[in-house]
């Protein structure tokens, strides 16, 4: 009994260490390439990037406040996208007319490449945080709506009919039958919404190159100063990873609660 | 059943009609600044001017060629990497989470680096679009090849099929419906990221023209471009969806 358990554990360890080794190998290759072969105007080794992060990014108050503002924009856009998306999704998904009439239109809107509208957003909402929040929101809201509507269709018709024949009201059917079946799909939507909100906010940040993150990336790129550019982009990537991880953790905790609820 | 479908269609048509009417009347009454929302007729004029001057087709050609190149690269590299990774359980366990995890970071972040390495010509847009489309293709390829039931392979092998025959007659028909779904998503992402790259920093293409008209406050022309992109995207999506449904139907039959 213990042998397969141990071998499963050692297999997992092998997988993990191969992954770590792969990442390390890439860093080492990058270091070798950046230190001895590359043009320093285009590529800097990771050690130089780390130094640039500690000396140029971290102490610079303007960059830190720009990063803080981006975090704020992502958080606000995401919360708005989830709340509004949930409301629209419930409204559309709870009636047959909504599912057949409005859902196809929402699907069509979702298929539009929203980058085409970025100039419009800046024109309407200005160069400040409002346009970035609005653009992030418009990216994040669609996966939430989609996941809520398609999740509400996941409840077996038999259960709905059963509940109704036992005298459940429309609200009770939605609350006790449809809602629990919607939750897993909803969580997938939440995760996708975070990825897309990040995309929207960062696109708008880069598009508006007169202030904020977009300004600094442009300055570093135009001055051929790759070390601080890599460091700034790395910080943003870390922020993105943290946001994604928060959503994943919330999902894990909430779905554990849901399992308990079911039992 | 039929009545609901009809009402649904009516609602959609009515919604579009109301939207168009609202656009027409709000601009006709002058309650909205022409700078933000020009009347439909001005947008139409701007569009026909674009087509007549030939600006339109050259920009569209740049964007479409860039998208096609980026997509081809992503398709070859993504399907290749995905296939190789899917061949071993160990490689899948190691690399699948890495690829999926990287895909959650917006690659847009690294756009300044693409500009640094490849310049502001089409090269940076090709690289950017290809790296965005690589991830969904690689992920669906891994998922598709791993979803082939092992007993199909065992049966084919025990009946004496060669490696190539297994690939041709078992793996390809079994994975194609899933792959086509991933290819459609990747195409949408590829098209959007090429447009986005052009909008952010470029010298030509549809995205550049949208950003340029916005900078010049030529909103009628900007709306003309946006309407064109929306119509193109919606029709491409229709085509791709019908291809996908066809393939799925075929995959179920065989």
Coordinates of C-alpha atoms in Angstrom, one line a residue:
Chain A
X1 CA 0.0 0.0 0.0
X2 CA 2.8 2.4 0.9
X3 CA 4.9 1.6 -2.1
X4 CA 2.5 3.1 -4.7
X5 CA 1.9 6.1 -2.5
X6 CA 5.6 6.8 -2.2
X7 CA 6.2 6.3 -5.9
X8 CA 3.4 8.7 -6.7
X9 CA 4.9 11.2 -4.3
X10 CA 8.4 10.8 -5.8
X11 CA 6.9 11.1 -9.3
X12 CA 5.3 14.4 -8.3
X13 CA 8.6 15.6 -6.9
X14 CA 10.4 14.6 -10.1
X15 CA 7.8 16.6 -12.1
X16 CA 8.3 19.6 -9.9
X17 CA 12.1 19.5 -9.9
X18 CA 12.2 19.0 -13.7
X19 CA 10.0 22.1 -14.0
X20 CA 12.3 24.1 -11.7
X21 CA 15.3 22.8 -13.5
X22 CA 13.8 23.9 -16.9
X23 CA 13.2 27.5 -15.6
X24 CA 16.7 27.6 -14.1
X25 CA 18.3 26.4 -17.3
X26 CA 16.5 29.2 -19.2
X27 CA 17.7 31.8 -16.7
X28 CA 21.3 30.5 -17.0
X29 CA 21.2 30.4 -20.8
X30 CA 19.8 34.0 -20.8
X31 CA 22.5 35.1 -18.3
X32 CA 25.3 33.5 -20.5
X33 CA 23.8 35.0 -23.7
X34 CA 23.1 38.4 -22.2
X35 CA 26.5 38.7 -20.5
X36 CA 28.8 37.6 -23.3
X37 CA 27.0 37.5 -26.6
X38 CA 24.1 40.0 -26.8
X39 CA 24.1 43.6 -27.7
X40 CA 23.6 45.4 -24.3
X41 CA 21.3 47.9 -26.1
X42 CA 18.8 45.1 -26.6
X43 CA 19.3 42.4 -24.0
X44 CA 20.6 42.5 -20.5
X45 CA 21.3 39.4 -18.4
X46 CA 18.9 38.6 -15.5
X47 CA 21.4 39.6 -12.9
X48 CA 21.5 43.1 -14.4
X49 CA 17.7 43.2 -14.5
X50 CA 17.6 42.4 -10.8
X51 CA 20.1 45.1 -10.1
X52 CA 18.1 47.6 -12.2
X53 CA 14.9 46.5 -10.3
X54 CA 16.6 47.3 -6.9
X55 CA 18.3 50.5 -8.0
X56 CA 16.0 52.1 -10.6
X57 CA 12.4 50.7 -10.1
X58 CA 12.1 50.2 -6.4
X59 CA 13.4 53.6 -5.2
X60 CA 11.6 55.6 -7.9
X61 CA 8.5 57.0 -6.3
X62 CA 6.8 57.9 -9.6
X63 CA 7.2 54.4 -11.0
X64 CA 6.0 52.8 -7.7
X65 CA 2.9 55.1 -7.6
X66 CA 2.2 54.2 -11.3
X67 CA 2.3 50.5 -10.4
X68 CA 0.1 51.2 -7.4
X69 CA -2.4 52.9 -9.6
X70 CA -2.4 50.0 -12.0
X71 CA -3.2 47.6 -9.1
X72 CA -6.1 49.9 -8.1
X73 CA -7.4 50.0 -11.6
X74 CA -7.3 46.2 -12.0
X75 CA -9.1 45.7 -8.7
X76 CA -11.8 48.2 -9.4
X77 CA -12.3 46.9 -13.0
X78 CA -12.5 43.3 -11.8
X79 CA -15.0 43.9 -9.0
X80 CA -17.2 45.9 -11.4
X81 CA -17.0 43.2 -14.1
X82 CA -18.0 40.5 -11.7
X83 CA -20.9 42.4 -10.0
X84 CA -22.3 43.7 -13.3
X85 CA -21.6 40.5 -15.2
X86 CA -23.4 38.4 -12.5
X87 CA -26.4 40.8 -12.6
X88 CA -26.7 40.7 -16.4
X89 CA -26.0 37.0 -16.5
X90 CA -28.8 36.2 -14.0
X91 CA -31.2 38.5 -15.8
X92 CA -30.5 37.0 -19.2
X93 CA -30.2 33.4 -18.0
X94 CA -33.3 33.2 -16.0
X95 CA -35.8 33.5 -18.9
X96 CA -36.0 31.5 -22.1
X97 CA -36.5 34.8 -24.0
X98 CA -33.3 36.2 -22.5
X99 CA -31.3 33.1 -23.4
X100 CA -32.6 33.0 -27.0
X101 CA -33.0 36.7 -27.6
X102 CA -30.2 38.5 -25.8
X103 CA -27.6 35.8 -25.3
X104 CA -26.7 35.5 -29.0
X105 CA -26.1 39.3 -29.1
X106 CA -23.8 39.1 -26.1
X107 CA -21.9 36.3 -27.8
X108 CA -21.6 38.4 -30.9
X109 CA -20.3 41.4 -28.8
X110 CA -17.8 39.0 -27.2
X111 CA -16.4 38.1 -30.6
X112 CA -15.5 41.7 -31.4
X113 CA -11.8 42.4 -31.0
X114 CA -12.2 45.1 -28.3
X115 CA -8.8 46.7 -29.0
X116 CA -10.4 48.3 -32.0
X117 CA -12.4 50.4 -29.4
X118 CA -9.5 51.5 -27.3
X119 CA -9.2 54.9 -28.9
X120 CA -13.0 55.4 -28.3
X121 CA -12.6 54.6 -24.6
X122 CA -9.8 57.1 -24.2
X123 CA -11.8 59.7 -26.1
X124 CA -14.8 59.1 -23.9
X125 CA -13.1 58.6 -20.5
X126 CA -10.0 60.7 -20.8
X127 CA -6.3 59.8 -20.2
X128 CA -6.8 59.1 -16.4
X129 CA -7.6 55.9 -14.6
X130 CA -11.3 56.0 -15.7
X131 CA -10.5 54.9 -19.3
X132 CA -8.3 52.0 -18.0
X133 CA -10.9 50.8 -15.6
X134 CA -13.6 51.1 -18.2
X135 CA -11.5 49.2 -20.8
X136 CA -10.6 46.5 -18.2
X137 CA -14.2 46.2 -17.2
X138 CA -15.4 45.8 -20.8
X139 CA -12.9 42.9 -21.2
X140 CA -13.8 41.2 -18.0
X141 CA -17.6 41.5 -18.0
X142 CA -18.2 39.2 -21.0
X143 CA -16.7 35.9 -19.6
X144 CA -18.7 36.5 -16.4
X145 CA -22.0 36.9 -18.3
X146 CA -21.2 33.9 -20.5
X147 CA -20.3 31.6 -17.6
X148 CA -23.4 32.6 -15.6
X149 CA -25.8 32.1 -18.5
X150 CA -24.3 28.8 -19.6
X151 CA -24.0 27.6 -16.0
X152 CA -27.7 28.3 -15.4
X153 CA -28.4 25.9 -18.3
X154 CA -26.4 23.2 -16.6
X155 CA -29.1 22.3 -14.1
X156 CA -30.8 19.0 -15.2
X157 CA -34.3 19.7 -16.4
X158 CA -35.5 16.8 -14.4
X159 CA -34.5 18.5 -11.1
X160 CA -36.1 21.8 -12.2
X161 CA -39.4 20.0 -13.1
X162 CA -39.2 18.0 -9.9
X163 CA -38.8 21.1 -7.7
X164 CA -41.6 22.9 -9.5
X165 CA -44.0 20.0 -9.2
X166 CA -43.3 19.9 -5.5
X167 CA -44.5 23.5 -5.4
X168 CA -41.3 25.5 -5.5
X169 CA -41.6 29.1 -6.6
X170 CA -39.7 30.6 -9.5
X171 CA -37.3 32.2 -7.1
X172 CA -36.9 29.0 -5.1
X173 CA -36.0 27.0 -8.2
X174 CA -33.3 29.5 -9.1
X175 CA -32.0 29.8 -5.6
X176 CA -31.9 26.1 -4.7
X177 CA -31.6 24.2 -8.0
X178 CA -30.1 26.4 -10.7
X179 CA -27.7 28.4 -8.5
X180 CA -25.7 25.4 -7.1
X181 CA -25.3 24.0 -10.6
X182 CA -24.1 27.4 -11.9
X183 CA -21.3 27.8 -9.4
X184 CA -18.5 25.6 -11.1
X185 CA -19.0 27.3 -14.5
X186 CA -19.2 30.7 -12.7
X187 CA -15.7 30.1 -11.2
X188 CA -14.2 29.3 -14.6
X189 CA -15.7 32.6 -15.7
X190 CA -14.2 34.4 -12.7
X191 CA -10.7 33.1 -13.6
X192 CA -11.1 34.0 -17.3
X193 CA -12.4 37.4 -16.3
X194 CA -9.3 38.1 -14.3
X195 CA -7.0 37.2 -17.2
X196 CA -9.0 39.5 -19.5
X197 CA -9.3 42.4 -17.1
X198 CA -5.5 42.3 -16.7
X199 CA -5.2 42.4 -20.5
X200 CA -7.7 45.3 -20.8
X201 CA -6.1 47.4 -18.1
X202 CA -2.5 46.8 -19.4
X203 CA -3.5 47.5 -23.0
X204 CA -5.0 50.8 -22.0
X205 CA -2.0 51.6 -19.8
X206 CA 0.4 50.9 -22.7
X207 CA -1.8 52.8 -25.2
X208 CA -1.8 56.0 -23.1
X209 CA 1.9 56.7 -23.2
X210 CA 1.9 60.2 -21.7
X211 CA 1.5 59.0 -18.1
X212 CA 1.7 55.9 -15.9
X213 CA 3.2 52.6 -16.9
X214 CA 2.9 53.3 -20.6
X215 CA 5.1 56.4 -20.2
X216 CA 7.9 54.6 -18.4
X217 CA 7.9 51.6 -20.8
X218 CA 8.1 54.0 -23.7
X219 CA 10.9 56.0 -22.2
X220 CA 13.0 52.9 -21.4
X221 CA 12.3 51.3 -24.8
X222 CA 13.1 54.5 -26.7
X223 CA 16.3 55.1 -24.8
X224 CA 17.4 51.5 -25.4
X225 CA 17.6 50.9 -21.7
X226 CA 16.5 47.2 -21.5
X227 CA 17.5 46.4 -17.9
X228 CA 14.9 48.7 -16.2
X229 CA 12.4 47.9 -18.9
X230 CA 12.7 44.2 -18.2
X231 CA 12.5 44.9 -14.5
X232 CA 9.4 47.1 -14.8
X233 CA 7.7 44.5 -17.1
X234 CA 8.7 41.7 -14.6
X235 CA 7.1 43.6 -11.7
X236 CA 3.9 43.9 -13.7
X237 CA 4.0 40.2 -14.6
X238 CA 4.4 39.5 -10.9
X239 CA 1.4 41.6 -10.1
X240 CA -0.6 39.7 -12.8
X241 CA 0.5 36.4 -11.3
X242 CA -0.5 37.5 -7.8
X243 CA -4.0 38.6 -9.0
X244 CA -4.5 35.3 -10.8
X245 CA -3.3 33.3 -7.8
X246 CA -5.8 35.3 -5.5
X247 CA -8.7 34.3 -7.8
X248 CA -7.5 30.7 -7.8
X249 CA -7.2 30.6 -4.0
X250 CA -10.7 32.2 -3.6
X251 CA -12.0 29.6 -6.0
X252 CA -10.5 26.7 -4.0
X253 CA -11.8 28.0 -0.7
X254 CA -15.3 28.8 -2.0
X255 CA -15.6 25.4 -3.7
X256 CA -14.6 23.7 -0.5
X257 CA -17.4 25.6 1.2
X258 CA -19.8 24.5 -1.6
X259 CA -18.9 20.8 -1.1
X260 CA -19.7 21.1 2.6
X261 CA -23.0 22.8 1.7
X262 CA -24.0 20.0 -0.6
X263 CA -23.5 17.3 2.0
Chain B
X1 CA -40.6 26.3 -29.3
X2 CA -40.9 27.9 -32.7
X3 CA -42.7 31.0 -31.4
X4 CA -39.9 31.7 -28.9
X5 CA -37.3 31.5 -31.6
X6 CA -39.3 34.0 -33.7
X7 CA -39.8 36.4 -30.8
X8 CA -36.1 36.1 -30.1
X9 CA -35.2 37.0 -33.7
X10 CA -37.7 39.9 -33.5
X11 CA -36.1 41.2 -30.3
X12 CA -32.7 41.1 -31.8
X13 CA -33.8 43.0 -34.9
X14 CA -35.8 45.5 -32.8
X15 CA -32.7 46.0 -30.6
X16 CA -30.5 46.8 -33.5
X17 CA -33.2 49.1 -35.0
X18 CA -33.5 50.9 -31.7
X19 CA -29.8 51.3 -31.5
X20 CA -29.5 52.7 -35.0
X21 CA -32.5 55.0 -34.4
X22 CA -31.0 56.3 -31.2
X23 CA -27.7 56.9 -33.0
X24 CA -29.5 58.9 -35.7
X25 CA -31.8 60.9 -33.5
X26 CA -29.3 61.7 -30.8
X27 CA -26.9 63.1 -33.3
X28 CA -29.6 64.8 -35.4
X29 CA -30.9 66.7 -32.3
X30 CA -27.4 67.9 -31.5
X31 CA -27.6 66.8 -27.9
X32 CA -24.3 64.9 -28.3
X33 CA -21.2 66.5 -29.5
X34 CA -20.3 65.6 -33.1
X35 CA -16.7 65.0 -31.8
X36 CA -17.8 62.0 -29.7
X37 CA -20.5 60.6 -31.9
X38 CA -20.8 61.8 -35.5
X39 CA -24.1 61.0 -37.3
X40 CA -24.3 57.8 -39.3
X41 CA -24.3 59.6 -42.6
X42 CA -20.9 61.2 -41.7
X43 CA -19.5 57.8 -40.8
X44 CA -20.7 56.4 -44.1
X45 CA -19.2 59.3 -46.0
X46 CA -15.9 58.8 -44.2
X47 CA -16.0 55.1 -45.1
X48 CA -16.7 55.6 -48.8
X49 CA -13.9 58.2 -48.9
X50 CA -11.5 55.7 -47.4
X51 CA -12.4 53.1 -50.0
X52 CA -12.2 55.5 -52.9
X53 CA -8.7 56.8 -51.9
X54 CA -7.4 53.3 -51.7
X55 CA -6.1 53.9 -48.1
X56 CA -8.6 51.3 -47.0
X57 CA -7.4 48.4 -49.0
X58 CA -3.7 48.9 -48.3
X59 CA -4.3 49.1 -44.6
X60 CA -6.5 46.0 -44.7
X61 CA -4.0 44.1 -46.7
X62 CA -1.2 44.9 -44.2
X63 CA -3.3 43.7 -41.3
X64 CA -4.5 40.6 -43.0
X65 CA -1.1 39.5 -44.2
X66 CA 0.4 40.2 -40.8
X67 CA -2.3 38.1 -39.1
X68 CA -1.9 35.3 -41.6
X69 CA 1.9 35.1 -41.1
X70 CA 1.6 35.3 -37.3
X71 CA -1.1 32.6 -37.3
X72 CA 0.9 30.2 -39.6
X73 CA 3.9 30.5 -37.3
X74 CA 1.8 29.9 -34.2
X75 CA 0.0 27.0 -35.9
X76 CA 3.2 25.2 -36.9
X77 CA 5.2 25.9 -33.6
X78 CA 2.2 25.4 -31.3
X79 CA 0.9 22.2 -32.9
X80 CA 4.5 20.9 -33.0
X81 CA 5.3 21.6 -29.4
X82 CA 1.9 20.5 -28.3
X83 CA 2.2 17.2 -30.2
X84 CA 5.7 16.5 -28.8
X85 CA 4.7 17.3 -25.2
X86 CA 1.5 15.2 -25.5
X87 CA 3.5 12.1 -26.5
X88 CA 4.8 11.5 -23.0
X89 CA 2.8 11.5 -19.7
X90 CA 5.9 12.9 -17.9
X91 CA 6.4 15.8 -20.4
X92 CA 2.7 16.7 -20.2
X93 CA 2.8 16.8 -16.4
X94 CA 5.9 19.0 -16.4
X95 CA 5.0 21.4 -19.2
X96 CA 1.2 21.7 -19.5
X97 CA 0.9 23.7 -16.2
X98 CA 3.8 25.9 -17.3
X99 CA 2.2 26.7 -20.6
X100 CA -1.3 27.2 -19.0
X101 CA 0.2 29.4 -16.3
X102 CA 2.1 31.6 -18.7
X103 CA -1.0 32.0 -20.7
X104 CA -2.7 33.8 -17.8
X105 CA -0.1 36.6 -17.9
X106 CA -1.0 39.2 -20.5
X107 CA 1.6 39.0 -23.2
X108 CA 0.7 42.6 -23.9
X109 CA 3.1 43.4 -21.1
X110 CA 6.0 42.3 -23.2
X111 CA 4.9 44.3 -26.2
X112 CA 7.6 47.0 -25.6
X113 CA 10.2 44.2 -25.8
X114 CA 8.8 43.1 -29.2
X115 CA 9.2 46.7 -30.4
X116 CA 12.7 46.8 -29.0
X117 CA 13.7 43.5 -30.8
X118 CA 11.7 43.7 -34.0
X119 CA 11.2 47.4 -34.6
X120 CA 7.9 49.2 -35.3
X121 CA 7.3 47.5 -38.7
X122 CA 5.2 44.4 -39.2
X123 CA 7.9 42.1 -37.7
X124 CA 7.0 43.0 -34.1
X125 CA 3.3 42.5 -34.8
X126 CA 4.0 39.1 -36.4
X127 CA 6.0 38.0 -33.4
X128 CA 3.5 39.4 -30.9
X129 CA 0.5 37.8 -32.6
X130 CA 2.3 34.5 -33.0
X131 CA 3.3 34.3 -29.4
X132 CA -0.3 35.1 -28.3
X133 CA -1.8 32.5 -30.6
X134 CA 0.9 29.9 -29.7
X135 CA -0.6 29.2 -26.2
X136 CA -4.2 28.2 -27.1
X137 CA -2.9 26.1 -30.0
X138 CA -0.3 24.3 -27.9
X139 CA -2.8 23.8 -25.0
X140 CA -5.6 22.4 -27.2
X141 CA -3.1 20.1 -29.0
X142 CA -1.9 18.7 -25.8
X143 CA -5.5 18.2 -24.5
X144 CA -6.7 16.8 -27.8
X145 CA -4.0 14.1 -28.1
X146 CA -4.2 13.2 -24.5
X147 CA -8.0 12.7 -24.8
X148 CA -7.6 9.9 -27.4
X149 CA -8.7 6.7 -25.7
X150 CA -5.8 4.4 -25.1
X151 CA -7.8 1.3 -26.2
X152 CA -8.3 2.8 -29.6
X153 CA -4.5 2.9 -30.0
X154 CA -4.1 -0.5 -28.6
X155 CA -6.7 -1.9 -30.9
X156 CA -5.2 -0.3 -33.9
X157 CA -1.7 -1.5 -32.9
X158 CA -2.9 -5.1 -32.3
X159 CA -4.5 -5.1 -35.7
X160 CA -1.1 -4.3 -37.2
X161 CA -1.3 -0.6 -37.9
X162 CA 2.0 1.2 -38.3
X163 CA 2.8 4.4 -36.5
X164 CA 1.9 6.4 -39.5
X165 CA -1.4 4.6 -40.0
X166 CA -2.3 5.1 -36.4
X167 CA -1.5 8.9 -36.8
X168 CA -3.5 9.1 -40.0
X169 CA -6.5 7.0 -39.1
X170 CA -6.9 7.2 -35.4
X171 CA -5.2 10.3 -34.0
X172 CA -6.1 12.8 -36.7
X173 CA -9.9 12.0 -37.0
X174 CA -10.2 11.8 -33.2
X175 CA -8.4 15.1 -32.4
X176 CA -9.5 17.2 -35.3
X177 CA -12.8 18.5 -33.8
X178 CA -11.0 19.6 -30.6
X179 CA -8.1 21.1 -32.6
X180 CA -10.4 23.1 -34.9
X181 CA -12.0 24.6 -31.8
X182 CA -8.6 25.7 -30.5
X183 CA -7.6 27.0 -33.9
X184 CA -10.7 29.2 -34.0
X185 CA -10.0 30.7 -30.6
X186 CA -6.3 31.2 -31.5
X187 CA -7.3 32.9 -34.7
X188 CA -9.6 35.4 -32.9
X189 CA -6.8 36.0 -30.4
X190 CA -4.2 36.4 -33.2
X191 CA -6.4 38.9 -35.1
X192 CA -7.1 40.9 -32.0
X193 CA -3.4 41.0 -30.9
X194 CA -2.2 42.1 -34.3
X195 CA -4.8 44.9 -34.2
X196 CA -3.8 45.7 -30.7
X197 CA -0.1 45.8 -31.7
X198 CA -0.9 48.1 -34.6
X199 CA -2.9 50.4 -32.3
X200 CA -0.1 50.5 -29.7
X201 CA 2.9 51.2 -31.9
X202 CA 3.1 50.8 -35.7
X203 CA 3.4 52.5 -39.0
X204 CA 0.7 50.8 -41.0
X205 CA -2.4 48.6 -40.8
X206 CA -6.0 48.9 -39.6
X207 CA -5.1 49.3 -35.9
X208 CA -2.7 52.2 -36.7
X209 CA -5.4 53.9 -38.7
X210 CA -7.9 53.7 -35.9
X211 CA -5.4 55.2 -33.4
X212 CA -4.4 57.8 -36.0
X213 CA -7.9 59.0 -36.7
X214 CA -8.5 59.2 -32.9
X215 CA -5.3 61.3 -32.5
X216 CA -6.5 63.6 -35.3
X217 CA -10.0 63.8 -33.7
X218 CA -11.4 62.6 -37.0
X219 CA -14.1 60.6 -35.2
X220 CA -16.2 59.9 -38.3
X221 CA -13.2 58.1 -39.8
X222 CA -12.5 56.3 -36.5
X223 CA -16.1 55.0 -36.3
X224 CA -15.9 53.9 -40.0
X225 CA -12.8 51.8 -39.2
X226 CA -14.4 50.4 -36.0
X227 CA -17.6 49.4 -37.8
X228 CA -15.5 47.7 -40.5
X229 CA -13.5 45.7 -37.8
X230 CA -16.7 44.7 -36.0
X231 CA -18.4 43.5 -39.2
X232 CA -15.3 41.6 -40.3
X233 CA -14.8 40.0 -36.9
X234 CA -18.5 39.0 -36.7
X235 CA -18.5 37.5 -40.2
X236 CA -15.2 35.6 -39.7
X237 CA -16.6 34.2 -36.5
X238 CA -19.7 33.0 -38.3
X239 CA -17.6 31.2 -40.9
X240 CA -15.3 29.7 -38.3
X241 CA -18.2 28.5 -36.1
X242 CA -19.9 26.8 -39.1
X243 CA -16.6 25.0 -40.0
X244 CA -16.3 23.9 -36.4
X245 CA -19.8 22.6 -36.2
X246 CA -19.3 20.7 -39.5
X247 CA -16.1 19.1 -38.2
X248 CA -17.8 18.2 -34.9
X249 CA -20.7 16.5 -36.7
X250 CA -18.2 14.6 -38.9
X251 CA -16.1 13.5 -35.9
X252 CA -19.2 12.1 -34.2
X253 CA -20.2 10.1 -37.2
X254 CA -16.9 8.4 -37.8

